[in-house]
Coordinates of C-alpha atoms in Angstrom, one line a residue:
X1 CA 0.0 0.0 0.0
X2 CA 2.8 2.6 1.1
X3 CA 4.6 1.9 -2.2
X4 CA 1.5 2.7 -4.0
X5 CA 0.7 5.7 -2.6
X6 CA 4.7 6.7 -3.2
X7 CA 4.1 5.8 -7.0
X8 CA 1.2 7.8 -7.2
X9 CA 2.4 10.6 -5.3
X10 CA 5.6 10.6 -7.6
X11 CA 3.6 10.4 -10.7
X12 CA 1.6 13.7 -10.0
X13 CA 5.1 15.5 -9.0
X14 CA 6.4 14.1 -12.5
X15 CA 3.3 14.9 -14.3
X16 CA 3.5 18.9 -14.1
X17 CA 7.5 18.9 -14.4
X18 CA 7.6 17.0 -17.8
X19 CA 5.0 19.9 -19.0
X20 CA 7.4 22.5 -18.1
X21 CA 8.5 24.1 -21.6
X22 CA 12.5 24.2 -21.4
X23 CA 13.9 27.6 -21.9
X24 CA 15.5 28.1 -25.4
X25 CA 19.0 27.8 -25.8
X26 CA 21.0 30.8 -25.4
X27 CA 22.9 31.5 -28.4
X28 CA 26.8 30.8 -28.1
X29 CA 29.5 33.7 -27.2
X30 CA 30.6 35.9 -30.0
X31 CA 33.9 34.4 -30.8
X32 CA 36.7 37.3 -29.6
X33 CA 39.8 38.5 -31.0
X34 CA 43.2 36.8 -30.3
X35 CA 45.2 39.6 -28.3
X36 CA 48.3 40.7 -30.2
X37 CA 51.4 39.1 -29.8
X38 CA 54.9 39.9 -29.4
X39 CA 58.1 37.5 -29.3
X40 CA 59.5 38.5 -25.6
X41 CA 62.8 40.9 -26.4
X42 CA 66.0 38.7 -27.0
X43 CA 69.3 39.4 -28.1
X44 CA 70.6 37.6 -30.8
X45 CA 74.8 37.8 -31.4
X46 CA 77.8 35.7 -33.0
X47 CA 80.9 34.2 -31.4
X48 CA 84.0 35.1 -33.7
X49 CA 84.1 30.9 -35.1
X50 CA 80.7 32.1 -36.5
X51 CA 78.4 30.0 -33.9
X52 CA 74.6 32.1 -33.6
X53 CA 73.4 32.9 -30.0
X54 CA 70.2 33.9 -28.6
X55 CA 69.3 35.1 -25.1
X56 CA 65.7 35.3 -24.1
X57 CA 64.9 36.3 -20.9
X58 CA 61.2 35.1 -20.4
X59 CA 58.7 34.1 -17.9
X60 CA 58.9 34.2 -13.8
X61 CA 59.5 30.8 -12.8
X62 CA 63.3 30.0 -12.0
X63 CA 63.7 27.6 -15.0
X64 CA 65.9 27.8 -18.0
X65 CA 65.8 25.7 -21.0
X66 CA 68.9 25.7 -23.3
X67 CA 69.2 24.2 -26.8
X68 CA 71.8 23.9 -29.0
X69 CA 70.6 23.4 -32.9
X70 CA 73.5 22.1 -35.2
X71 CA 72.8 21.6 -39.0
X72 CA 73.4 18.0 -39.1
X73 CA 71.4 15.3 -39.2
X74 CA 69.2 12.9 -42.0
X75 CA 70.0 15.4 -44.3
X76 CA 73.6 15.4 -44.1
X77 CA 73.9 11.6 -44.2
X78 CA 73.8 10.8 -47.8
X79 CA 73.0 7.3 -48.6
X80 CA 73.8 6.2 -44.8
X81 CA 70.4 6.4 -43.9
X82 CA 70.1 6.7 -40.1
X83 CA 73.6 7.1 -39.5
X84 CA 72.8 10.4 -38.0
X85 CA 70.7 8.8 -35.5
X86 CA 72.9 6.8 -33.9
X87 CA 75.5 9.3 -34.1
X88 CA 73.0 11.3 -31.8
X89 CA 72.6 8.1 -29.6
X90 CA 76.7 7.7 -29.2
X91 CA 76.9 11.4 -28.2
X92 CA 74.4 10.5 -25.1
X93 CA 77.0 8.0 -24.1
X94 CA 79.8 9.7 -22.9
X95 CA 80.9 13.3 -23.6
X96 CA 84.0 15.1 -21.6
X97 CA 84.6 13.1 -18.8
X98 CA 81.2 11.7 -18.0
X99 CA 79.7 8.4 -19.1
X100 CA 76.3 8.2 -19.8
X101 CA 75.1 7.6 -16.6
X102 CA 77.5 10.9 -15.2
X103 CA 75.7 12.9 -17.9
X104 CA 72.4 12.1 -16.4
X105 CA 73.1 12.4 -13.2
X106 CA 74.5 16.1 -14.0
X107 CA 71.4 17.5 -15.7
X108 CA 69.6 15.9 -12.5
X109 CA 71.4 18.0 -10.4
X110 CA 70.4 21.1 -11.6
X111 CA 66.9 20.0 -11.6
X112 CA 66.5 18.6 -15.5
X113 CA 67.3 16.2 -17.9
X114 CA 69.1 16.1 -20.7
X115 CA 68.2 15.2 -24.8
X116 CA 69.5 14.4 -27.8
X117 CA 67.4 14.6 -31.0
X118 CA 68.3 13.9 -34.5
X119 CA 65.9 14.6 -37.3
X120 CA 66.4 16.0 -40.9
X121 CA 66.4 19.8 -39.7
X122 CA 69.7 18.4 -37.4
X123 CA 70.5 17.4 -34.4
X124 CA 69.3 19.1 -31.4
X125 CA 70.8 19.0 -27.3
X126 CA 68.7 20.2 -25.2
X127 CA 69.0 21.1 -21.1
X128 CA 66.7 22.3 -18.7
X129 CA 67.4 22.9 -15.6
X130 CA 67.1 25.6 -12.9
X131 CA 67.9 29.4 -13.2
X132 CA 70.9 28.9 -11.1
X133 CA 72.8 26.5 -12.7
X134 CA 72.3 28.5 -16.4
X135 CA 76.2 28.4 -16.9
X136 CA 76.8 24.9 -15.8
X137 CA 73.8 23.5 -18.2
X138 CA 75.8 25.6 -21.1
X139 CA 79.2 23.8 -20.5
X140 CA 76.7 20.5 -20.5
X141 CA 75.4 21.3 -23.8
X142 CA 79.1 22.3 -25.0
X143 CA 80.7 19.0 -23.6
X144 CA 78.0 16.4 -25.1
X145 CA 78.0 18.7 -28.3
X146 CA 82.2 18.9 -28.6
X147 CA 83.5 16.6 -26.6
X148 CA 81.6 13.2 -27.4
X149 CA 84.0 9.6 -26.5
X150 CA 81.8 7.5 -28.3
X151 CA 83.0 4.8 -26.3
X152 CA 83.1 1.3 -28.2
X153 CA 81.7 -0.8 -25.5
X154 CA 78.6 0.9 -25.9
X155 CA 78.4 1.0 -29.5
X156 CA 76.7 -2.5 -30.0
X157 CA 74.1 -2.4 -27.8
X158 CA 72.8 1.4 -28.9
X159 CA 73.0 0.1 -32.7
X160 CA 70.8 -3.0 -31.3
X161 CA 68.5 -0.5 -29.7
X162 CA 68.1 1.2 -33.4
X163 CA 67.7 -2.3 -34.8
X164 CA 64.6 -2.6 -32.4
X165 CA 63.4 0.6 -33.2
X166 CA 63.8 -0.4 -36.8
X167 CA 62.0 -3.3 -36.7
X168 CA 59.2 -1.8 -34.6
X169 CA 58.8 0.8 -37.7
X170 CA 58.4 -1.6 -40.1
X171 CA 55.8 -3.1 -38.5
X172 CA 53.7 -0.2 -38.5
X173 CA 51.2 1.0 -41.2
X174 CA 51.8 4.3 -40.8
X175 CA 55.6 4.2 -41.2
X176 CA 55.2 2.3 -44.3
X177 CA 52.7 4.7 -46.1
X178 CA 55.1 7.5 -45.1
X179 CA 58.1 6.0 -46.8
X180 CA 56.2 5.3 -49.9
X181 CA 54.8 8.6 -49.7
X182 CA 58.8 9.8 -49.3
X183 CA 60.1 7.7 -51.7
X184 CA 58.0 8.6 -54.7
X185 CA 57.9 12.2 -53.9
X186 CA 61.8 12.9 -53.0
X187 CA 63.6 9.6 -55.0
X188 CA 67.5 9.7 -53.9
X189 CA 67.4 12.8 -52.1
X190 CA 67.7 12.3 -48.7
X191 CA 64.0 12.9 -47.8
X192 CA 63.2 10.2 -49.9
X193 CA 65.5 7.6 -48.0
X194 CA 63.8 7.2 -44.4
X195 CA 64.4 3.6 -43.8
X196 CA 67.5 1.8 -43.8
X197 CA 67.3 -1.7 -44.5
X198 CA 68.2 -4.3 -41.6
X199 CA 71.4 -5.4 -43.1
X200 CA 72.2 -1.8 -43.9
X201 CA 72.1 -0.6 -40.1
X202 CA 73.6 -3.8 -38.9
X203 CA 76.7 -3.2 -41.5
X204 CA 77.7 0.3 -39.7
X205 CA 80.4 0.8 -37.5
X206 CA 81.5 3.2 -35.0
X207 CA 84.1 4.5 -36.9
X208 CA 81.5 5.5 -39.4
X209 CA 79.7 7.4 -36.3
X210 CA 83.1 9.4 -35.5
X211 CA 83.3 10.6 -39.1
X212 CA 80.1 11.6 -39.7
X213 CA 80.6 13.6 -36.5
X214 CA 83.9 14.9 -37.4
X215 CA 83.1 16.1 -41.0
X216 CA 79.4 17.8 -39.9
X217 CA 79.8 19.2 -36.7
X218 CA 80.8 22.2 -36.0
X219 CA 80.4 25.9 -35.2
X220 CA 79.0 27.7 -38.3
X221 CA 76.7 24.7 -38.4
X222 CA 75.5 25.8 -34.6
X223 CA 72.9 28.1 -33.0
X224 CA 72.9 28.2 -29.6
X225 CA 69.3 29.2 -27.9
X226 CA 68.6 30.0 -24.2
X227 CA 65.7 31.6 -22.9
X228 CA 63.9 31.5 -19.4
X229 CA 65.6 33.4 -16.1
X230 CA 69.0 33.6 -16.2
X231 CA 71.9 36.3 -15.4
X232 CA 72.8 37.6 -18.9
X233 CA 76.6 38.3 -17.8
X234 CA 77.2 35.0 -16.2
X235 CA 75.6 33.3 -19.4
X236 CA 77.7 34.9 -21.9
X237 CA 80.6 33.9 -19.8
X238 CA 80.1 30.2 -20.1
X239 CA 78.8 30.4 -23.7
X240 CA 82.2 32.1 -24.2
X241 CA 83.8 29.6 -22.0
X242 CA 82.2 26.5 -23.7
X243 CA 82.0 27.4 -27.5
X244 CA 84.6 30.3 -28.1
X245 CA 87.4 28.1 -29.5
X246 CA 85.2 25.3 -31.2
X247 CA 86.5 25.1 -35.0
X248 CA 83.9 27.2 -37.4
X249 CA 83.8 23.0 -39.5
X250 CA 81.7 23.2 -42.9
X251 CA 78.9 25.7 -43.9
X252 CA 74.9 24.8 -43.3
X253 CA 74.2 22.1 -46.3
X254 CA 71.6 23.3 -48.8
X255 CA 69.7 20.8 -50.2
X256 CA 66.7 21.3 -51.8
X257 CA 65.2 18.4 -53.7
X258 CA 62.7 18.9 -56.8
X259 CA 59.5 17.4 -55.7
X260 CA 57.9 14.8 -58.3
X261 CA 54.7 15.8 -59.5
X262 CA 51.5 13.7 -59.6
X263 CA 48.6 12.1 -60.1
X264 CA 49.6 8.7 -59.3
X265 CA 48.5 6.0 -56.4
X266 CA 51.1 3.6 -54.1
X267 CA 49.9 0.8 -52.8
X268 CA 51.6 -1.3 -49.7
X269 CA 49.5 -5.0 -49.6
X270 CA 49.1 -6.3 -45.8
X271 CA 47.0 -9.1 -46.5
X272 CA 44.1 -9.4 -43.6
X273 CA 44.6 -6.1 -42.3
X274 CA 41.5 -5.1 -40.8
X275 CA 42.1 -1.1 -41.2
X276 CA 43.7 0.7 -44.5
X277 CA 45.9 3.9 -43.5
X278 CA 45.8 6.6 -46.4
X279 CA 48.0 9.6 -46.9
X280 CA 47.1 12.5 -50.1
X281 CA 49.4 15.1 -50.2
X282 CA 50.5 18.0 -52.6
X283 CA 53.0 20.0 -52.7
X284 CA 52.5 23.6 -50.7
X285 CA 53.7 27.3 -50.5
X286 CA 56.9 27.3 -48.9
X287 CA 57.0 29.0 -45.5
X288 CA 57.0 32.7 -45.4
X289 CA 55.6 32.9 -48.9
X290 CA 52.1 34.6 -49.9
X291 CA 50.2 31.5 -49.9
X292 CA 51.9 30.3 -46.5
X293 CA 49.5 31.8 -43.7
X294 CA 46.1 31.3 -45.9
X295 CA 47.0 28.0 -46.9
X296 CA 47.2 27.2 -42.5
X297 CA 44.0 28.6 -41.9
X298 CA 42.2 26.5 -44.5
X299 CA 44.6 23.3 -43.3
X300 CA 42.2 24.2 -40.1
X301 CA 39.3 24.4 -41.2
X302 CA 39.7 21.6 -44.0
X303 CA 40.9 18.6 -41.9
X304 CA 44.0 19.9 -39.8
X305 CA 41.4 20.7 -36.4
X306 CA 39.2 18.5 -34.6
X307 CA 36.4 20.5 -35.1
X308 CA 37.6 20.7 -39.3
X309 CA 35.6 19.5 -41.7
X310 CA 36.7 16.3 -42.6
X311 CA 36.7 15.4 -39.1
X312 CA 33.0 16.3 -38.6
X313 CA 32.1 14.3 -41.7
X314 CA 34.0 11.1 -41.7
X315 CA 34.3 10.7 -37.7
X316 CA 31.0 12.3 -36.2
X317 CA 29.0 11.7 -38.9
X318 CA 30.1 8.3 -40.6
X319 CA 32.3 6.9 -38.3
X320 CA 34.7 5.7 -40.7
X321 CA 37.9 6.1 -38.3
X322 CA 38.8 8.0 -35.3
X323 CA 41.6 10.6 -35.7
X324 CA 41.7 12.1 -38.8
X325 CA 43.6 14.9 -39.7
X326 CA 45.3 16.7 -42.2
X327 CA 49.4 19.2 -41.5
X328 CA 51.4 21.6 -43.6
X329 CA 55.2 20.0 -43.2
X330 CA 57.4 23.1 -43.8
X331 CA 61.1 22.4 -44.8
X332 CA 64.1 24.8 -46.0
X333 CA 62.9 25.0 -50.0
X334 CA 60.3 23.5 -50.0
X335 CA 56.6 22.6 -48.3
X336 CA 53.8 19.8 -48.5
X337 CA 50.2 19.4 -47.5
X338 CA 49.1 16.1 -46.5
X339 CA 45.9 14.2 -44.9
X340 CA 46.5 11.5 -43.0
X341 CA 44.0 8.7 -41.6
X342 CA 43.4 5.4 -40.5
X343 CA 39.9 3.8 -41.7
X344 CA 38.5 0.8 -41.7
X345 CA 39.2 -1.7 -44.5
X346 CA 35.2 -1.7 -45.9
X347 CA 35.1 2.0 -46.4
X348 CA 38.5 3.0 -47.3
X349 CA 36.9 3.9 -50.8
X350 CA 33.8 6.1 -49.3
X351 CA 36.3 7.2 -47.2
X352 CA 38.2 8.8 -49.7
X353 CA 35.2 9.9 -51.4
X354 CA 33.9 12.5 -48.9
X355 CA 37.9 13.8 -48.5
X356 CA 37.5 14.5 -51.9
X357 CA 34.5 16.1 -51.9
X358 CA 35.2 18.2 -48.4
X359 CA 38.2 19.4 -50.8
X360 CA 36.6 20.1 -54.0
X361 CA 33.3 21.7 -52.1
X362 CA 35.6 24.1 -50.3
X363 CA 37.6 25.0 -53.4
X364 CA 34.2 26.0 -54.9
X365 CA 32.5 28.1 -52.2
X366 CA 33.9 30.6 -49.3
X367 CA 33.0 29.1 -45.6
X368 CA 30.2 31.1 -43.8
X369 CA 31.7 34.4 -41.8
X370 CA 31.2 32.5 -38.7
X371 CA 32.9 29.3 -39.8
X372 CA 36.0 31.2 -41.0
X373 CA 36.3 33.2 -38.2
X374 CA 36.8 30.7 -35.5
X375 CA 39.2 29.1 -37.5
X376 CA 41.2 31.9 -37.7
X377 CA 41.0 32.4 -34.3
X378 CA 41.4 28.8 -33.7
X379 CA 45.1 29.3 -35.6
X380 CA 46.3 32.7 -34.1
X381 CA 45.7 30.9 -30.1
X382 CA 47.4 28.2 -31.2
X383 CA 49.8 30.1 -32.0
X384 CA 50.5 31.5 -29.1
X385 CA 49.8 29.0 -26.7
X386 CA 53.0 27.4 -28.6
X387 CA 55.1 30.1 -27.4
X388 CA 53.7 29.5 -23.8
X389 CA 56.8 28.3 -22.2
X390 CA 60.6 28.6 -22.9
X391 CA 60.9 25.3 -24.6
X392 CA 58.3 26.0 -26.7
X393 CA 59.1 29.6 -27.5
X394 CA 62.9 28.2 -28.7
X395 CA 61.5 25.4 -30.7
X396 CA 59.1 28.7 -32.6
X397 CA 62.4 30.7 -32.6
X398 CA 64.5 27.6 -34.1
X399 CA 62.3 27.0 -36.8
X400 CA 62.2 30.4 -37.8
X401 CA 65.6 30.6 -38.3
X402 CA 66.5 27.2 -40.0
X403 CA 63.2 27.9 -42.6
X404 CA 65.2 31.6 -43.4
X405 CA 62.1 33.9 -42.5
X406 CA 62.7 37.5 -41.1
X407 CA 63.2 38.5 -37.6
X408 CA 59.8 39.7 -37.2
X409 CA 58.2 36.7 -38.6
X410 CA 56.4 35.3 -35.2
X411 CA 55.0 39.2 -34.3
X412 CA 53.6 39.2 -37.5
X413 CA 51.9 36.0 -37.5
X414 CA 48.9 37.0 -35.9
X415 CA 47.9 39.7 -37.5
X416 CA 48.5 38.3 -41.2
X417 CA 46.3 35.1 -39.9
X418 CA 43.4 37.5 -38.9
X419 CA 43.8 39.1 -42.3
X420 CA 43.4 36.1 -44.0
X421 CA 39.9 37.0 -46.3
X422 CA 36.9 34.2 -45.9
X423 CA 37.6 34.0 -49.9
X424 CA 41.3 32.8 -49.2
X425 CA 40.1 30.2 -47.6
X426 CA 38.8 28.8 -51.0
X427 CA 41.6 30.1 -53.1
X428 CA 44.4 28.6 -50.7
X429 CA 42.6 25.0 -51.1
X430 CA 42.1 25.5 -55.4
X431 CA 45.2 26.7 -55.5
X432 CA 47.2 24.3 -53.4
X433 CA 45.3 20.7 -54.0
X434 CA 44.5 20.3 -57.7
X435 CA 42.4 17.5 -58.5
X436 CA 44.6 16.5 -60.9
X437 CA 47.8 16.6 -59.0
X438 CA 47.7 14.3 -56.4
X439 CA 49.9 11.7 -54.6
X440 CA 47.8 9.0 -53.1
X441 CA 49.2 6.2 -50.9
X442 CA 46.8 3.5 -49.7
X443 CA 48.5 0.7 -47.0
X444 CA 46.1 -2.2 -46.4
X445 CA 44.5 -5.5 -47.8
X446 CA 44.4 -4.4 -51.4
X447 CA 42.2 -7.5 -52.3
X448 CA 39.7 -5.9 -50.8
X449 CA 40.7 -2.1 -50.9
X450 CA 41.5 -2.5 -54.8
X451 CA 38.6 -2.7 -56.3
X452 CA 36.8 0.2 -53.8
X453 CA 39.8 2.5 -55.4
X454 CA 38.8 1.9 -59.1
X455 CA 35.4 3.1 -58.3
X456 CA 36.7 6.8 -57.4
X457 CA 36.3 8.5 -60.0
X458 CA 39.2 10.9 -59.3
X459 CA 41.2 7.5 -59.5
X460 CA 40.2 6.9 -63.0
X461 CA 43.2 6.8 -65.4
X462 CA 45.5 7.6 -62.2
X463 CA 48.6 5.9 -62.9
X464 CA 49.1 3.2 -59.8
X465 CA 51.8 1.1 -58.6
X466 CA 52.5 -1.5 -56.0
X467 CA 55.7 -0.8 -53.6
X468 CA 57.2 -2.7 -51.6
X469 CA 59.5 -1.3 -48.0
X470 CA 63.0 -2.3 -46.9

């Protein structure tokens, strides 16, 4: 009886609250303008054996970050493909008179760690530590940058570590569509040659490491940046201390490689796979150019944000894969769209269908004012939130200077991305992905994926090819 009467009594609470009309939605924010930006004040200067330096003082906490770029890496390499990178494992080793363990133990003690990274821009050392010990994590930098040992009885195991790494690669999807991808577009250049094969990485030796070293490194190939809270005086002392008598070595490499044109479609067979992974990519405005800064605001809006276009459609809407997403890879000389995604095997052709169509229907019609506005927003706070920290603001300043753009370039990239017209948007895409121009690489099980690609009728009369990896 009492649990009827609570039923009832529930029932004629419920009754009147269901016919309660919800208030309307109130209409979203008006999206507001990024504030302007301005790279904190620095001071840029050269040490007589022509090695670049930049100081920036920046933020409050008592942290400093140093990095030391120097212009050799994958590109420098030749035909020894990775070579470079385990040059850049040896150097973490044993530099001065630390081993590898001493070297960690030192950038523990002045509250960081220490990293070596080798990638086709060069190889990059980087400290951080706190404000105190600024001229102690310099002469760290300067020891693991001039002073490697490259002892032998560690040489084996960090090549077997690469052979891991290696095999690891090879075994992914997406690492195969990007050396097909590579390959095609850059041939013998050194972009083109990602992978070594096995036997290739197992045949170096360690005297190869210490002449790789010796015949790239050096200080015209070096920039040194610092930035975060630091005495300036004390600073310059050890950067004079640690770098002033390193030998000037050989002059930045240039090495631009001429891009090969499309159509055309590479296919990578994997037999069972339950997921194809597709990469489309064009060639792009090189960085600083006219077409540069529209060309990143329609990257957003097309595919290269989570709330882009592409996304919306074949994620939210279709479910075809989950991370889609499109990048503008900027290099010295040249520069490359690409979208990149992982779908499932039974709609890798549908998939490809609606990329096409996001592209084409954006090359024929300007977005709606609203549309185009967030996603310039959307870029310009990006933007700064990658200048944020100390790290971050040195990786913005490094790639400024190894892509050759002015001084001013990351003050003025704010306003010119506001600037960019809602037309742009339109004219970046016709002007940078033309139907007709494509390079289209497709990884998967192409007994099934095949025949879903000769459907497309931006396929049709595509010249395509089967590869094959290392």
């Amino acid at each position: 009886m009492r649990r009827s009467i609570l039923l009832a009594t529930l029932a004629l609470v419920a009754a009147p609250l269901a016919a309660q009309t919800q208030p309307p939605a109130l209409p979203a924010p008006p999206i507001g303008a990024p504030r302007p930006y301005a790279v904190p004040a620095s001071e840029s200067y050269r040490l007589p054996n022509g090695m670049g330096v930049t100081l920036v003082p920046y933020g409050n906490a008592p942290k400093v970050t140093v990095m030391l770029k120097v212009y050799a890496g994958n590109l420098e390499e030749g035909r020894d493909t990775w070579l470079s990178d385990l040059t850049g494992d040896m150097m973490k080793e044993g530099a001065g008179d630390r081993d590898a363990a001493a070297l960690a133990m030192a950038a523990a003690g002045m509250g960081g760690n220490l990293g070596v990274q080798v990638s086709y821009g060069g190889t990059s050392i980087n400290m951080s530590g706190l404000s105190e010990f600024a001229p102690q994590a310099v002469a760290l930098v300067g020891d693991v940058a001039r002073r490697p040992t490259f002892p032998a009885d560690a040489f084996a195991r960090v090549r077997a570590n690469r052979a891991r790494s290696l095999t690891q690669a090879l075994a992914q999807p997406g690492t195969l569509a990007d050396y097909a991808l590579d390959r095609a577009t850059y041939g013998d250049h050194p972009y083109g040659r990602t992978l070594p094969t096995p036997a290739q990485l197992d045949g170096y030796t360690l005297d190869q490491v210490k002449r790789f070293y010796a015949a790239n490194f050096g200080a015209r190939r070096a920039h040194l940046y610092i930035a975060g809270r630091f005495d300036a005086a004390g600073v310059k002392a050890a950067v004079a201390k640690a770098f002033a008598d390193w030998q000037p070595g050989p002059e930045r490499l240039s090495l631009v490689p001429t891009p090969a044109p499309g159509p055309r479609v590479l296919l990578v067979d994997r037999p069972g796979a339950p997921q194809s992974t597709i990469r489309i990519a064009w060639p792009a405005p090189l960085a600083g150019s006219a077409g540069d800064i529209p060309l990143q605001a329609a990257d957003a809006l097309l595919g290269g944000s989570f709330s882009s276009r592409i996304t919306r459609n074949i994620r939210e809407d279709k479910g075809y894969t989950y991370s889609p997403y499109s990048n503008i890879t900027q290099r010295p000389g040249i520069s490359a769209w690409s979208f990149n995604a992982d779908v499932t095997t039974a709609v890798t052709g549908p998939s490809l269908k609606e990329v096409f169509h996001e592209i084409r229907t954006l090359q024929a019609t300007p977005p709606a004012p609203e549309e185009a506005a967030g996603m310039r927003s959307y870029n310009a706070g990006l933007f700064v939130l990658r200048n944020s920290d100390s790290g971050s603001l040195i990786g913005q300043l490094a790639t400024r200077d190894a892509l050759g753009l002015p001084a001013d370039w990351l003050d003025r990239y704010v306003p010119a991305t506001m600037a960019v017209t809602d037309a742009q948007f339109s004219s970046a895409i016709k002007e940078a992905l033309p139907l007709d121009r494509f390079t289209l690489v497709v990884v998967g099980d192409l007994a099934k994926v095949k025949p879903q690609l000769d459907a497309l009728p931006e396929l049709k009369g595509v010249p395509v090819e089967t590869v094959t990896v290392p």
